[in-house]
Amino acid sequence: MRVLITGGAGFIGSHLAESHLERGDDVYIIDDLSTGSMDNIRFLQDNPAYKNRIFVHINTILNHDMMLELTGICDVVYHMAAAVGVQTILDKPLESIVTNIQGTEKILEMCNKFKKRVLIASTSEVYGKHLHAPLVETDNIIYGPSSKFRWSYAASKLMDEFTALAHHRTNGLEVVITRLFNTVGPRQTGAYGMVIPRFVTQALKNEPITVFGDGTQTRTFTYVKDVVSALMKLMASEKATGQVTNVGGIEEISILDLARKIIDMTGSTSTIQLIPYDEAFGKDFEDMQRRVPSTEKLERLTGFAPDKSLDFILSQVIAYIKSK
Ligand code: UDP
């Protein structure tokens, strides 16, 4: 099978590429390296077992001719390219909206032209600011005002979901929509704000751990290999067509407890530094207080749900960052 992965040099995209190569597929990657990196995929290109099976195009998904060619060649498309991380959204609001909305529109248009099955990577951000748990795909969506730019990410991804669903309804296009919950693992960088690589790096340097707000906000982290398994199974599942499905992990933890756990696991002498949100992100910021997935639907559709413990995930990330 020929698989096209947009954002294939990114953190999740590169793990997905690796798994498809291991399975024997040909992998086509398009990535503009805005947040992705050749370091994530060079070892795949250099692996003799994958010779003539990995094709990398450094280009934007907004390049019509390139997307026309790649979509035409491949059998299925994973659309993983997106503006990544809260920091990126706040630093480059316009670019982020254009990438997320126009990029996805273009991919869907191409997939519809060639009738190629496509998986759209959406995000748990789409749910907005709920306090209940777990979040179920049919839940209402609650956002803050448009002055708080964080919500532009959620709104743009929600528009991507609607556009994909509309293609399914109108054109019968086979779309699969996944809402990813805080994916973590080796190759993730802390450069765009992601909390676990940041905390682990700080702990290993015995520097203060920067907890934003009062640290009572919670997240549920998902191991990247589990995410890749879920994406591949959803791509293969007839029942997932035209559906929105959560992909998330199992252990809810507050950010303060996460900081303590990482200090403990690394044997660090770091202290914990509470930083007010407006100092970290400016005054127009609003955090999500709680984010816990229901994976009942994922399990029903694929027979699989992520099950890696937070201890396991952290041990993998610590080993990776130490090795760098
Ligand atoms: N966070 C933090 N310190 C950091 C980076 C992030 O306290 O150095 C917090 C952030 O405010 C959020 C949580 O950790 O409450 C998860 O942040 P991340 O950017 O990893 O993901 P998201 O906000 O998209 O869930």
Coordinates of C-alpha atoms and ligand atoms in Angstrom, one line a residue:
M1 CA 0.0 0.0 0.0
R2 CA 1.1 3.6 -0.7
V3 CA 0.5 5.9 2.3
L4 CA 0.7 9.7 2.2
I5 CA 1.4 11.4 5.5
T6 CA 1.2 15.2 5.6
G7 CA 3.4 16.4 8.5
G8 CA 5.3 13.1 8.3
A9 CA 8.5 14.7 9.6
G10 CA 6.6 15.8 12.7
F11 CA 6.5 14.1 16.1
I12 CA 3.4 11.9 15.6
G13 CA 3.8 11.7 11.8
S14 CA 7.3 10.3 11.9
H15 CA 6.2 7.5 14.3
L16 CA 3.3 6.8 11.9
A17 CA 5.7 6.7 9.0
E18 CA 7.9 4.2 10.9
S19 CA 5.1 1.9 11.6
H20 CA 3.9 1.8 8.0
L21 CA 7.4 1.2 6.8
E22 CA 7.8 -1.7 9.3
R23 CA 4.5 -3.1 8.0
G24 CA 5.9 -3.1 4.4
D25 CA 4.1 -0.1 3.0
D26 CA 5.5 2.7 0.8
V27 CA 5.5 6.0 2.6
Y28 CA 5.2 9.4 1.0
I29 CA 5.8 12.4 3.3
I30 CA 5.1 16.0 2.7
D31 CA 6.3 18.4 5.4
D32 CA 7.3 22.1 5.4
L33 CA 9.6 21.5 8.5
S34 CA 7.8 24.4 10.3
T35 CA 7.7 22.3 13.4
G36 CA 8.8 19.0 12.0
S37 CA 12.5 18.0 11.6
M38 CA 14.6 15.9 9.2
D39 CA 16.1 14.4 12.4
N40 CA 12.8 12.7 13.0
I41 CA 13.0 10.7 9.7
R42 CA 16.6 10.6 8.6
F43 CA 17.1 7.3 10.3
L44 CA 14.2 5.9 8.2
Q45 CA 15.7 7.2 5.0
D46 CA 19.1 5.7 5.9
N47 CA 17.7 2.3 6.8
P48 CA 18.5 -0.1 3.9
A49 CA 15.4 -2.1 4.6
Y50 CA 13.3 0.9 3.6
K51 CA 15.3 1.8 0.5
N52 CA 13.0 3.0 -2.3
R53 CA 10.0 2.9 0.1
I54 CA 10.2 6.3 1.7
F55 CA 9.8 9.5 -0.4
V56 CA 10.2 12.8 1.4
H57 CA 9.0 16.1 -0.1
I58 CA 9.9 19.3 1.8
N59 CA 7.0 21.5 0.7
T60 CA 3.8 23.1 1.9
I61 CA 0.5 21.3 1.8
L62 CA -0.9 24.5 0.2
N63 CA 1.2 23.6 -3.0
H64 CA -1.6 22.6 -5.3
D65 CA 0.5 20.7 -7.9
M66 CA 2.5 18.8 -5.4
M67 CA -0.6 17.7 -3.5
L68 CA -2.3 16.7 -6.8
E69 CA 0.6 14.5 -7.6
L70 CA 1.0 12.9 -4.2
T71 CA -2.7 12.3 -3.6
G72 CA -3.0 10.8 -7.0
I73 CA -0.1 8.3 -6.3
C74 CA -1.2 7.2 -2.8
D75 CA -3.9 4.8 -1.7
V76 CA -4.7 6.5 1.7
V77 CA -3.9 9.8 3.2
Y78 CA -3.2 10.7 6.9
H79 CA -3.5 14.5 7.3
M80 CA -1.2 15.2 10.3
A81 CA 0.2 18.5 9.2
A82 CA -1.0 21.4 11.4
A83 CA 0.0 24.3 13.5
V84 CA 1.3 22.6 16.7
G85 CA 1.2 23.7 20.3
V86 CA -0.4 26.5 22.2
Q87 CA 2.8 28.6 21.9
T88 CA 2.7 28.4 18.1
I89 CA -1.0 29.4 18.0
L90 CA -0.3 32.5 20.2
D91 CA 2.9 33.5 18.4
K92 CA 1.6 33.0 14.8
P93 CA -2.2 33.3 15.0
L94 CA -2.8 34.1 11.3
E95 CA -0.4 31.5 9.9
S96 CA -1.9 28.9 12.2
I97 CA -5.4 29.5 11.1
V98 CA -4.5 29.5 7.4
T99 CA -2.5 26.2 7.8
N100 CA -5.2 24.5 9.7
I101 CA -8.2 25.6 7.6
Q102 CA -6.9 26.1 4.1
G103 CA -4.5 23.1 4.4
T104 CA -7.3 20.7 5.4
E105 CA -9.6 22.1 2.8
K106 CA -7.0 21.5 0.1
I107 CA -6.3 17.9 1.3
L108 CA -10.0 17.1 1.4
E109 CA -10.5 18.6 -2.1
M110 CA -7.7 16.4 -3.4
C111 CA -8.9 13.3 -1.7
N112 CA -12.3 13.9 -3.0
K113 CA -11.0 14.3 -6.5
F114 CA -9.2 11.0 -6.4
K115 CA -11.6 9.3 -4.0
K116 CA -8.9 8.5 -1.5
R117 CA -9.7 7.5 2.1
V118 CA -8.4 10.2 4.5
L119 CA -7.8 10.4 8.2
I120 CA -7.9 13.9 9.7
A121 CA -5.9 14.4 12.9
S122 CA -8.1 16.7 15.1
T123 CA -7.6 17.5 18.7
S124 CA -9.1 17.3 22.2
E125 CA -8.8 21.1 22.2
V126 CA -12.0 21.0 20.1
Y127 CA -14.1 20.2 23.3
G128 CA -13.1 23.5 24.8
K129 CA -13.4 24.2 28.5
H130 CA -15.3 21.4 30.1
L131 CA -14.9 20.4 33.7
H132 CA -16.6 17.0 33.5
A133 CA -14.9 13.7 32.6
P134 CA -14.7 11.7 30.5
L135 CA -15.2 13.7 27.3
V136 CA -17.4 11.8 24.9
E137 CA -17.5 12.5 21.1
T138 CA -21.2 13.7 21.3
D139 CA -20.5 16.2 24.1
N140 CA -21.3 19.9 23.6
I141 CA -18.4 22.3 22.8
I142 CA -17.6 25.3 25.1
Y143 CA -15.2 28.1 24.0
G144 CA -14.1 31.4 25.5
P145 CA -14.4 34.7 23.6
S146 CA -12.5 35.4 20.4
S147 CA -10.3 37.9 22.2
K148 CA -8.6 34.8 23.7
F149 CA -6.7 33.5 20.8
R150 CA -6.1 30.0 22.2
W151 CA -9.7 29.2 21.0
S152 CA -8.8 29.9 17.4
Y153 CA -7.0 26.5 17.4
A154 CA -10.0 24.7 18.7
A155 CA -12.3 26.6 16.3
S156 CA -10.1 26.0 13.3
K157 CA -9.9 22.3 14.0
L158 CA -13.6 22.1 14.6
M159 CA -14.0 23.7 11.1
D160 CA -11.7 21.0 9.7
E161 CA -14.0 18.4 11.3
F162 CA -17.1 20.0 9.8
T163 CA -15.5 20.2 6.3
A164 CA -14.5 16.6 6.4
L165 CA -17.9 15.5 7.6
A166 CA -19.5 17.6 4.9
H167 CA -17.4 15.9 2.2
H168 CA -18.5 12.6 3.6
R169 CA -22.2 13.6 3.5
T170 CA -22.1 15.4 0.2
N171 CA -19.6 13.4 -1.8
G172 CA -19.5 10.1 0.0
L173 CA -15.8 10.7 0.7
E174 CA -14.3 8.2 3.2
V175 CA -13.2 10.4 6.1
V176 CA -12.0 9.3 9.5
I177 CA -11.7 12.0 12.2
T178 CA -9.6 11.5 15.3
R179 CA -9.4 13.8 18.4
L180 CA -5.9 13.3 19.9
F181 CA -5.4 13.9 23.6
N182 CA -1.9 15.2 24.7
T183 CA 0.3 12.7 22.8
V184 CA 3.8 12.2 24.2
G185 CA 6.9 10.1 23.6
P186 CA 10.3 10.2 22.1
R187 CA 11.0 12.9 19.4
Q188 CA 8.6 15.4 20.9
T189 CA 10.2 18.7 21.5
G190 CA 9.4 21.2 24.3
A191 CA 10.0 24.1 21.9
Y192 CA 6.3 24.7 21.2
G193 CA 5.2 24.5 24.8
M194 CA 4.6 20.8 25.4
V195 CA 4.7 20.1 29.0
I196 CA 6.4 16.7 29.4
P197 CA 9.5 17.3 27.3
R198 CA 9.8 20.7 29.0
F199 CA 9.6 19.4 32.5
V200 CA 11.9 16.4 31.9
T201 CA 14.5 18.7 30.3
Q202 CA 14.3 21.1 33.2
A203 CA 14.5 18.3 35.8
L204 CA 17.5 16.7 34.1
K205 CA 19.3 20.1 34.3
N206 CA 18.2 20.6 37.9
E207 CA 16.5 23.8 36.8
P208 CA 13.2 25.1 38.3
I209 CA 10.1 23.3 36.9
T210 CA 7.9 25.9 35.4
V211 CA 4.3 25.1 36.4
F212 CA 1.8 27.6 34.8
G213 CA -1.1 28.8 36.9
D214 CA -1.7 27.0 40.2
G215 CA -1.0 23.5 38.6
T216 CA -4.4 22.1 39.5
Q217 CA -5.3 21.8 35.7
T218 CA -5.2 18.2 34.6
R219 CA -4.3 16.3 31.5
T220 CA -4.4 12.6 30.3
F221 CA -1.3 11.7 28.4
T222 CA -1.2 9.2 25.5
Y223 CA 1.9 7.3 24.4
V224 CA 2.7 8.1 20.8
K225 CA 3.0 4.4 19.8
D226 CA -0.5 3.8 21.1
V227 CA -1.7 6.8 19.1
V228 CA -0.1 5.3 16.0
S229 CA -1.8 1.9 16.6
A230 CA -5.1 3.6 17.1
L231 CA -4.7 5.7 13.9
M232 CA -3.8 2.7 11.8
K233 CA -6.7 0.6 13.2
L234 CA -9.2 3.5 12.6
M235 CA -7.8 3.9 9.0
A236 CA -8.5 0.1 8.5
S237 CA -11.9 0.1 10.1
E238 CA -15.0 0.4 7.9
K239 CA -17.0 1.4 10.9
A240 CA -14.8 4.4 11.6
T241 CA -15.8 6.0 8.2
G242 CA -17.6 9.3 8.7
Q243 CA -17.0 9.2 12.5
V244 CA -15.3 11.4 15.0
T245 CA -13.3 9.3 17.5
N246 CA -11.3 10.1 20.6
V247 CA -7.7 8.8 20.9
G248 CA -6.5 9.2 24.4
G249 CA -4.7 7.6 27.4
I250 CA -5.8 6.4 30.8
E251 CA -4.3 8.4 33.7
E252 CA -5.6 11.8 34.6
I253 CA -2.9 13.9 36.5
S254 CA -2.7 17.5 37.6
I255 CA 0.3 19.4 36.2
L256 CA 1.6 20.0 39.7
D257 CA 1.6 16.3 40.5
L258 CA 3.2 15.7 37.1
A259 CA 6.1 18.1 38.0
R260 CA 6.5 16.2 41.4
K261 CA 6.5 12.8 39.6
I262 CA 9.1 13.9 37.1
I263 CA 11.4 15.3 39.8
D264 CA 11.0 12.0 41.6
M265 CA 11.7 9.8 38.6
T266 CA 14.7 11.7 37.5
G267 CA 16.2 12.1 41.0
S268 CA 16.4 15.8 40.3
T269 CA 17.1 18.6 42.8
S270 CA 14.7 21.0 40.8
T271 CA 12.3 23.1 42.7
I272 CA 8.8 23.9 41.4
Q273 CA 8.1 27.4 40.3
L274 CA 4.5 28.5 39.9
I275 CA 4.2 31.1 37.0
P276 CA 1.0 33.0 36.5
Y277 CA -0.6 32.4 33.1
D278 CA -0.4 36.1 32.1
E279 CA 3.4 36.0 32.7
A280 CA 3.7 32.8 30.6
F281 CA 1.4 33.6 27.8
G282 CA 0.2 37.3 28.1
K283 CA -3.1 38.5 29.4
D284 CA -5.3 37.1 26.6
F285 CA -4.7 33.5 27.6
E286 CA -7.1 31.0 29.0
D287 CA -6.2 27.4 29.9
M288 CA -8.3 24.2 29.7
Q289 CA -8.8 23.1 33.3
R290 CA -9.4 19.4 32.6
R291 CA -9.1 17.0 29.8
V292 CA -9.9 13.3 30.1
P293 CA -11.0 11.1 27.2
S294 CA -13.6 8.4 26.9
T295 CA -12.1 5.8 24.6
E296 CA -15.2 3.6 24.6
K297 CA -16.0 4.5 21.0
L298 CA -12.4 3.8 19.9
E299 CA -12.5 0.4 21.5
R300 CA -15.9 -0.4 20.0
L301 CA -14.7 0.5 16.5
T302 CA -11.3 -1.1 16.6
G303 CA -11.0 -3.4 19.6
F304 CA -8.1 -1.3 20.8
A305 CA -7.6 1.5 23.3
P306 CA -4.3 3.0 24.6
D307 CA -3.2 1.4 27.9
K308 CA 0.3 2.7 28.6
S309 CA 0.8 3.9 32.2
L310 CA 2.1 7.4 32.9
D311 CA 5.2 5.8 34.6
F312 CA 6.0 3.9 31.4
I313 CA 5.5 7.0 29.2
L314 CA 7.7 9.2 31.4
S315 CA 10.4 6.5 31.6
Q316 CA 10.5 6.5 27.8
V317 CA 10.7 10.2 27.5
I318 CA 13.4 10.5 30.2
A319 CA 15.5 7.9 28.5
Y320 CA 15.1 9.7 25.1
I321 CA 16.0 13.1 26.4
K322 CA 19.0 11.7 28.3
S323 CA 20.2 10.0 25.1
K324 CA 20.1 13.4 23.3
Ligands
UDP1 N1 2.4 23.7 31.2 C1 3.1 24.1 32.3 N2 4.4 24.4 32.2 C2 5.0 24.4 30.9 C3 4.3 23.9 29.8 C4 3.0 23.6 30.0 O1 2.5 24.2 33.4 O2 6.2 24.7 30.9 C5 0.9 23.4 31.4 C6 0.0 24.1 30.4 O3 -0.4 25.4 30.9 C7 -1.2 23.2 30.4 C8 -0.5 21.8 30.5 O4 0.8 22.0 31.1 O5 -2.1 23.4 31.5 C9 -0.3 21.0 29.2 O6 0.3 21.9 28.3 P1 0.7 21.5 26.8 O7 1.1 22.7 26.1 O8 1.6 20.3 26.9 O9 -0.6 20.9 26.2 P2 -2.1 21.5 26.1 O10 -2.2 22.8 26.8 O11 -2.4 21.6 24.7 O12 -3.0 20.5 26.8

